[in-house]
Amino acid sequence: MSGWDWDECHQRALALQCSYLEGACLADWVLQSLSKGMLQDYAATAVLFHAAADDRAIVELMARQREPCNVGMQRRYDPNVLEAKLGYKFGAYALSTKAQLMPNIAVYCRTPLYVGGVSVDVHVINSVPYNFDDPSEPDYQHFFPMDDDKWAALVLRMKRVWSTIFQCARHLGGLVSRFLGGYP
């Protein structure tokens, strides 16, 4: 991982920082660590998980083109700033259609976490489930109105989400779940 351009990583993080709305931004230590290239060992632990049948180019697009913060279709960032800084307004998942959802991915890494001013290493997997908080969400549009076939498809997709999480656990040799659904 010595080939990482830490200045570019820092610049991309600053671009993201500019797009966040108040109360939903990166911690200062993240920006400082990136500017000094201090996250190289952590970056080397990153693993992208997805279903074997998924198109790799689309999976990579999903990993690269992420929304800084979107909960229940409430975007806590300015899409115009994101577009000006990084070239896109919305995450690749927004390319989902009523007929076809983008692939579900998960990303694992070991990362520092500051607790009471002390850095501890934690293992994190970011796995986003299917969301039905708002009728404008791609998942809601795809699965509703619900029928037996759509229910079976949703159950299969949720099994894949959990399978991905357990695949990550096998990769690590164990799993302790602290947060599910974004809530403690």
mmCIF file of C-alpha atoms in Angstrom:
data_model
loop_
_atom_site.group_PDB
_atom_site.id
_atom_site.type_symbol
_atom_site.label_atom_id
_atom_site.label_comp_id
_atom_site.label_asym_id
_atom_site.label_seq_id
_atom_site.Cartn_x
_atom_site.Cartn_y
_atom_site.Cartn_z
ATOM 1 C CA MET A 1 0.000 0.000 0.000
ATOM 2 C CA SER A 2 2.989 2.296 -0.222
ATOM 3 C CA GLY A 3 1.610 3.474 -3.579
ATOM 4 C CA TRP A 4 -1.162 5.514 -1.943
ATOM 5 C CA ASP A 5 -1.055 9.210 -2.745
ATOM 6 C CA TRP A 6 -1.770 10.576 0.728
ATOM 7 C CA ASP A 7 -1.902 14.156 -0.487
ATOM 8 C CA GLU A 8 -4.670 13.134 -2.923
ATOM 9 C CA CYS A 9 -6.474 11.254 -0.125
ATOM 10 C CA HIS A 10 -6.245 14.355 2.056
ATOM 11 C CA GLN A 11 -7.532 16.576 -0.777
ATOM 12 C CA ARG A 12 -10.496 14.236 -1.382
ATOM 13 C CA ALA A 13 -11.274 14.246 2.342
ATOM 14 C CA LEU A 14 -11.164 18.051 2.366
ATOM 15 C CA ALA A 15 -13.533 18.048 -0.630
ATOM 16 C CA LEU A 16 -15.907 15.784 1.283
ATOM 17 C CA GLN A 17 -15.572 17.982 4.358
ATOM 18 C CA CYS A 18 -16.675 21.018 2.329
ATOM 19 C CA SER A 19 -19.863 19.223 1.288
ATOM 20 C CA TYR A 20 -21.074 18.164 4.761
ATOM 21 C CA LEU A 21 -23.815 20.097 6.492
ATOM 22 C CA GLU A 22 -23.264 21.230 10.070
ATOM 23 C CA GLY A 23 -23.079 18.376 12.552
ATOM 24 C CA ALA A 24 -22.278 15.685 9.977
ATOM 25 C CA CYS A 25 -18.610 16.165 9.132
ATOM 26 C CA LEU A 26 -15.320 14.311 9.418
ATOM 27 C CA ALA A 27 -13.451 14.490 12.708
ATOM 28 C CA ASP A 28 -10.410 16.795 12.704
ATOM 29 C CA TRP A 29 -8.087 13.901 13.569
ATOM 30 C CA VAL A 30 -9.093 12.152 10.321
ATOM 31 C CA LEU A 31 -8.019 15.121 8.210
ATOM 32 C CA GLN A 32 -4.802 15.551 10.194
ATOM 33 C CA SER A 33 -3.947 11.851 9.921
ATOM 34 C CA LEU A 34 -4.581 11.852 6.174
ATOM 35 C CA SER A 35 -2.451 14.963 5.647
ATOM 36 C CA LYS A 36 0.473 13.196 7.353
ATOM 37 C CA GLY A 37 -0.042 9.803 5.669
ATOM 38 C CA MET A 38 -0.581 8.186 9.073
ATOM 39 C CA LEU A 39 -3.361 5.816 7.945
ATOM 40 C CA GLN A 40 -1.300 3.640 5.591
ATOM 41 C CA ASP A 41 -1.297 0.573 7.858
ATOM 42 C CA TYR A 42 -5.058 0.901 8.292
ATOM 43 C CA ALA A 43 -5.676 1.366 4.556
ATOM 44 C CA ALA A 44 -3.854 -1.907 3.948
ATOM 45 C CA THR A 45 -6.584 -3.729 5.934
ATOM 46 C CA ALA A 46 -9.483 -2.525 3.758
ATOM 47 C CA VAL A 47 -11.522 -5.273 2.099
ATOM 48 C CA LEU A 48 -14.483 -4.766 -0.241
ATOM 49 C CA PHE A 49 -17.126 -7.502 -0.013
ATOM 50 C CA HIS A 50 -19.821 -8.216 -2.614
ATOM 51 C CA ALA A 51 -21.690 -11.123 -4.183
ATOM 52 C CA ALA A 52 -19.621 -13.180 -6.631
ATOM 53 C CA ALA A 53 -22.212 -12.629 -9.372
ATOM 54 C CA ASP A 54 -21.963 -8.817 -9.152
ATOM 55 C CA ASP A 55 -20.370 -6.922 -12.043
ATOM 56 C CA ARG A 56 -16.926 -5.851 -10.757
ATOM 57 C CA ALA A 57 -16.973 -2.477 -12.543
ATOM 58 C CA ILE A 58 -20.316 -1.617 -10.947
ATOM 59 C CA VAL A 59 -19.090 -2.797 -7.530
ATOM 60 C CA GLU A 60 -16.035 -0.544 -7.867
ATOM 61 C CA LEU A 61 -18.280 2.369 -8.852
ATOM 62 C CA MET A 62 -20.389 1.690 -5.744
ATOM 63 C CA ALA A 63 -17.239 1.793 -3.602
ATOM 64 C CA ARG A 64 -15.864 4.988 -5.174
ATOM 65 C CA GLN A 65 -19.036 7.023 -5.584
ATOM 66 C CA ARG A 66 -20.478 7.201 -2.058
ATOM 67 C CA GLU A 67 -22.703 9.796 -0.446
ATOM 68 C CA PRO A 68 -21.101 11.454 2.573
ATOM 69 C CA CYS A 69 -24.253 11.145 4.700
ATOM 70 C CA ASN A 70 -27.748 10.007 3.724
ATOM 71 C CA VAL A 71 -30.209 8.746 6.328
ATOM 72 C CA GLY A 72 -33.773 8.150 5.210
ATOM 73 C CA MET A 73 -33.119 10.211 2.048
ATOM 74 C CA GLN A 74 -32.168 13.175 4.247
ATOM 75 C CA ARG A 75 -28.865 14.130 2.735
ATOM 76 C CA ARG A 76 -26.617 15.821 5.291
ATOM 77 C CA TYR A 77 -24.386 17.241 2.587
ATOM 78 C CA ASP A 78 -24.627 19.723 -0.262
ATOM 79 C CA PRO A 79 -24.858 17.767 -3.556
ATOM 80 C CA ASN A 80 -23.733 20.794 -5.584
ATOM 81 C CA VAL A 81 -20.544 21.162 -3.540
ATOM 82 C CA LEU A 82 -19.893 17.424 -3.827
ATOM 83 C CA GLU A 83 -20.298 17.634 -7.606
ATOM 84 C CA ALA A 84 -17.988 20.651 -7.856
ATOM 85 C CA LYS A 85 -15.316 18.950 -5.728
ATOM 86 C CA LEU A 86 -15.579 15.271 -6.726
ATOM 87 C CA GLY A 87 -17.630 15.187 -9.929
ATOM 88 C CA TYR A 88 -20.862 13.596 -8.711
ATOM 89 C CA LYS A 89 -23.909 14.712 -6.713
ATOM 90 C CA PHE A 90 -25.292 11.403 -5.499
ATOM 91 C CA GLY A 91 -23.931 7.984 -4.670
ATOM 92 C CA ALA A 92 -23.911 5.278 -7.333
ATOM 93 C CA TYR A 93 -26.799 3.540 -5.553
ATOM 94 C CA ALA A 94 -29.003 6.343 -6.908
ATOM 95 C CA LEU A 95 -28.509 4.715 -10.334
ATOM 96 C CA SER A 96 -30.849 1.938 -9.161
ATOM 97 C CA THR A 97 -34.122 1.707 -11.037
ATOM 98 C CA LYS A 98 -37.508 0.298 -10.131
ATOM 99 C CA ALA A 99 -36.555 -2.786 -12.167
ATOM 100 C CA GLN A 100 -32.881 -3.158 -11.130
ATOM 101 C CA LEU A 101 -31.056 -2.322 -7.891
ATOM 102 C CA MET A 102 -27.346 -1.600 -7.785
ATOM 103 C CA PRO A 103 -25.317 -4.285 -5.962
ATOM 104 C CA ASN A 104 -25.131 -4.292 -2.192
ATOM 105 C CA ILE A 105 -21.542 -3.967 -0.967
ATOM 106 C CA ALA A 106 -19.794 -3.927 2.387
ATOM 107 C CA VAL A 107 -16.403 -2.491 3.308
ATOM 108 C CA TYR A 108 -14.240 -3.672 6.204
ATOM 109 C CA CYS A 109 -11.190 -2.022 7.722
ATOM 110 C CA ARG A 110 -9.262 -1.745 10.945
ATOM 111 C CA THR A 111 -9.320 1.894 11.994
ATOM 112 C CA PRO A 112 -8.307 4.109 14.880
ATOM 113 C CA LEU A 113 -11.088 5.414 17.090
ATOM 114 C CA TYR A 114 -10.528 8.120 19.653
ATOM 115 C CA VAL A 115 -12.232 7.501 22.988
ATOM 116 C CA GLY A 116 -11.606 10.099 25.673
ATOM 117 C CA GLY A 117 -8.579 11.376 23.755
ATOM 118 C CA VAL A 118 -7.024 7.901 23.560
ATOM 119 C CA SER A 119 -6.658 6.063 20.252
ATOM 120 C CA VAL A 120 -7.826 2.450 20.132
ATOM 121 C CA ASP A 121 -7.932 0.197 17.089
ATOM 122 C CA VAL A 122 -11.348 -1.149 16.137
ATOM 123 C CA HIS A 123 -12.554 -3.446 13.371
ATOM 124 C CA VAL A 124 -15.447 -1.960 11.385
ATOM 125 C CA ILE A 125 -17.630 -3.282 8.607
ATOM 126 C CA ASN A 126 -19.910 -0.845 6.853
ATOM 127 C CA SER A 127 -22.799 -2.887 5.499
ATOM 128 C CA VAL A 128 -25.853 -0.952 4.410
ATOM 129 C CA PRO A 129 -29.124 -2.907 4.560
ATOM 130 C CA TYR A 130 -32.124 -2.333 2.353
ATOM 131 C CA ASN A 131 -33.983 0.793 3.419
ATOM 132 C CA PHE A 132 -37.664 1.598 3.380
ATOM 133 C CA ASP A 133 -37.705 4.800 5.469
ATOM 134 C CA ASP A 134 -38.925 6.977 2.625
ATOM 135 C CA PRO A 135 -40.959 6.226 -0.522
ATOM 136 C CA SER A 136 -38.308 7.972 -2.645
ATOM 137 C CA GLU A 137 -35.588 5.487 -1.612
ATOM 138 C CA PRO A 138 -34.450 3.150 -4.408
ATOM 139 C CA ASP A 139 -35.183 0.060 -2.282
ATOM 140 C CA TYR A 140 -38.700 1.237 -1.526
ATOM 141 C CA GLN A 141 -39.326 1.997 -5.202
ATOM 142 C CA HIS A 142 -37.993 -1.411 -6.239
ATOM 143 C CA PHE A 143 -39.863 -3.585 -3.733
ATOM 144 C CA PHE A 144 -43.183 -1.772 -3.326
ATOM 145 C CA PRO A 145 -45.946 -2.461 -3.810
ATOM 146 C CA MET A 146 -44.894 -5.760 -2.202
ATOM 147 C CA ASP A 147 -46.058 -9.086 -3.630
ATOM 148 C CA ASP A 148 -44.938 -12.689 -3.067
ATOM 149 C CA ASP A 149 -42.193 -12.547 -5.720
ATOM 150 C CA LYS A 150 -40.782 -9.281 -4.381
ATOM 151 C CA TRP A 151 -40.916 -10.636 -0.822
ATOM 152 C CA ALA A 152 -38.926 -13.711 -1.904
ATOM 153 C CA ALA A 153 -36.407 -11.462 -3.692
ATOM 154 C CA LEU A 154 -36.030 -9.253 -0.601
ATOM 155 C CA VAL A 155 -35.505 -12.271 1.664
ATOM 156 C CA LEU A 156 -32.812 -13.554 -0.718
ATOM 157 C CA ARG A 157 -31.095 -10.150 -0.816
ATOM 158 C CA MET A 158 -31.161 -9.862 2.996
ATOM 159 C CA LYS A 159 -29.627 -13.340 3.248
ATOM 160 C CA ARG A 160 -26.839 -12.073 0.980
ATOM 161 C CA VAL A 161 -26.298 -9.032 3.237
ATOM 162 C CA TRP A 162 -25.910 -11.297 6.284
ATOM 163 C CA SER A 163 -23.784 -13.729 4.290
ATOM 164 C CA THR A 164 -21.438 -10.853 3.442
ATOM 165 C CA ILE A 165 -21.207 -9.848 7.107
ATOM 166 C CA PHE A 166 -20.421 -13.446 8.105
ATOM 167 C CA GLN A 167 -17.887 -13.695 5.258
ATOM 168 C CA CYS A 168 -16.144 -10.701 6.833
ATOM 169 C CA ALA A 169 -16.335 -12.352 10.257
ATOM 170 C CA ARG A 170 -14.672 -15.479 8.842
ATOM 171 C CA HIS A 171 -12.009 -13.221 7.297
ATOM 172 C CA LEU A 172 -11.335 -11.808 10.783
ATOM 173 C CA GLY A 173 -11.809 -15.019 12.740
ATOM 174 C CA GLY A 174 -14.846 -13.774 14.688
ATOM 175 C CA LEU A 175 -17.543 -11.141 15.001
ATOM 176 C CA VAL A 176 -18.900 -8.939 17.750
ATOM 177 C CA SER A 177 -21.870 -6.871 16.660
ATOM 178 C CA ARG A 178 -22.166 -3.530 18.424
ATOM 179 C CA PHE A 179 -24.380 -1.552 16.066
ATOM 180 C CA LEU A 180 -27.092 -2.779 13.743
ATOM 181 C CA GLY A 181 -29.155 -0.551 11.509
ATOM 182 C CA GLY A 182 -27.019 2.441 12.424
ATOM 183 C CA TYR A 183 -28.275 2.499 15.992
ATOM 184 C CA PRO A 184 -26.485 1.486 19.194
#
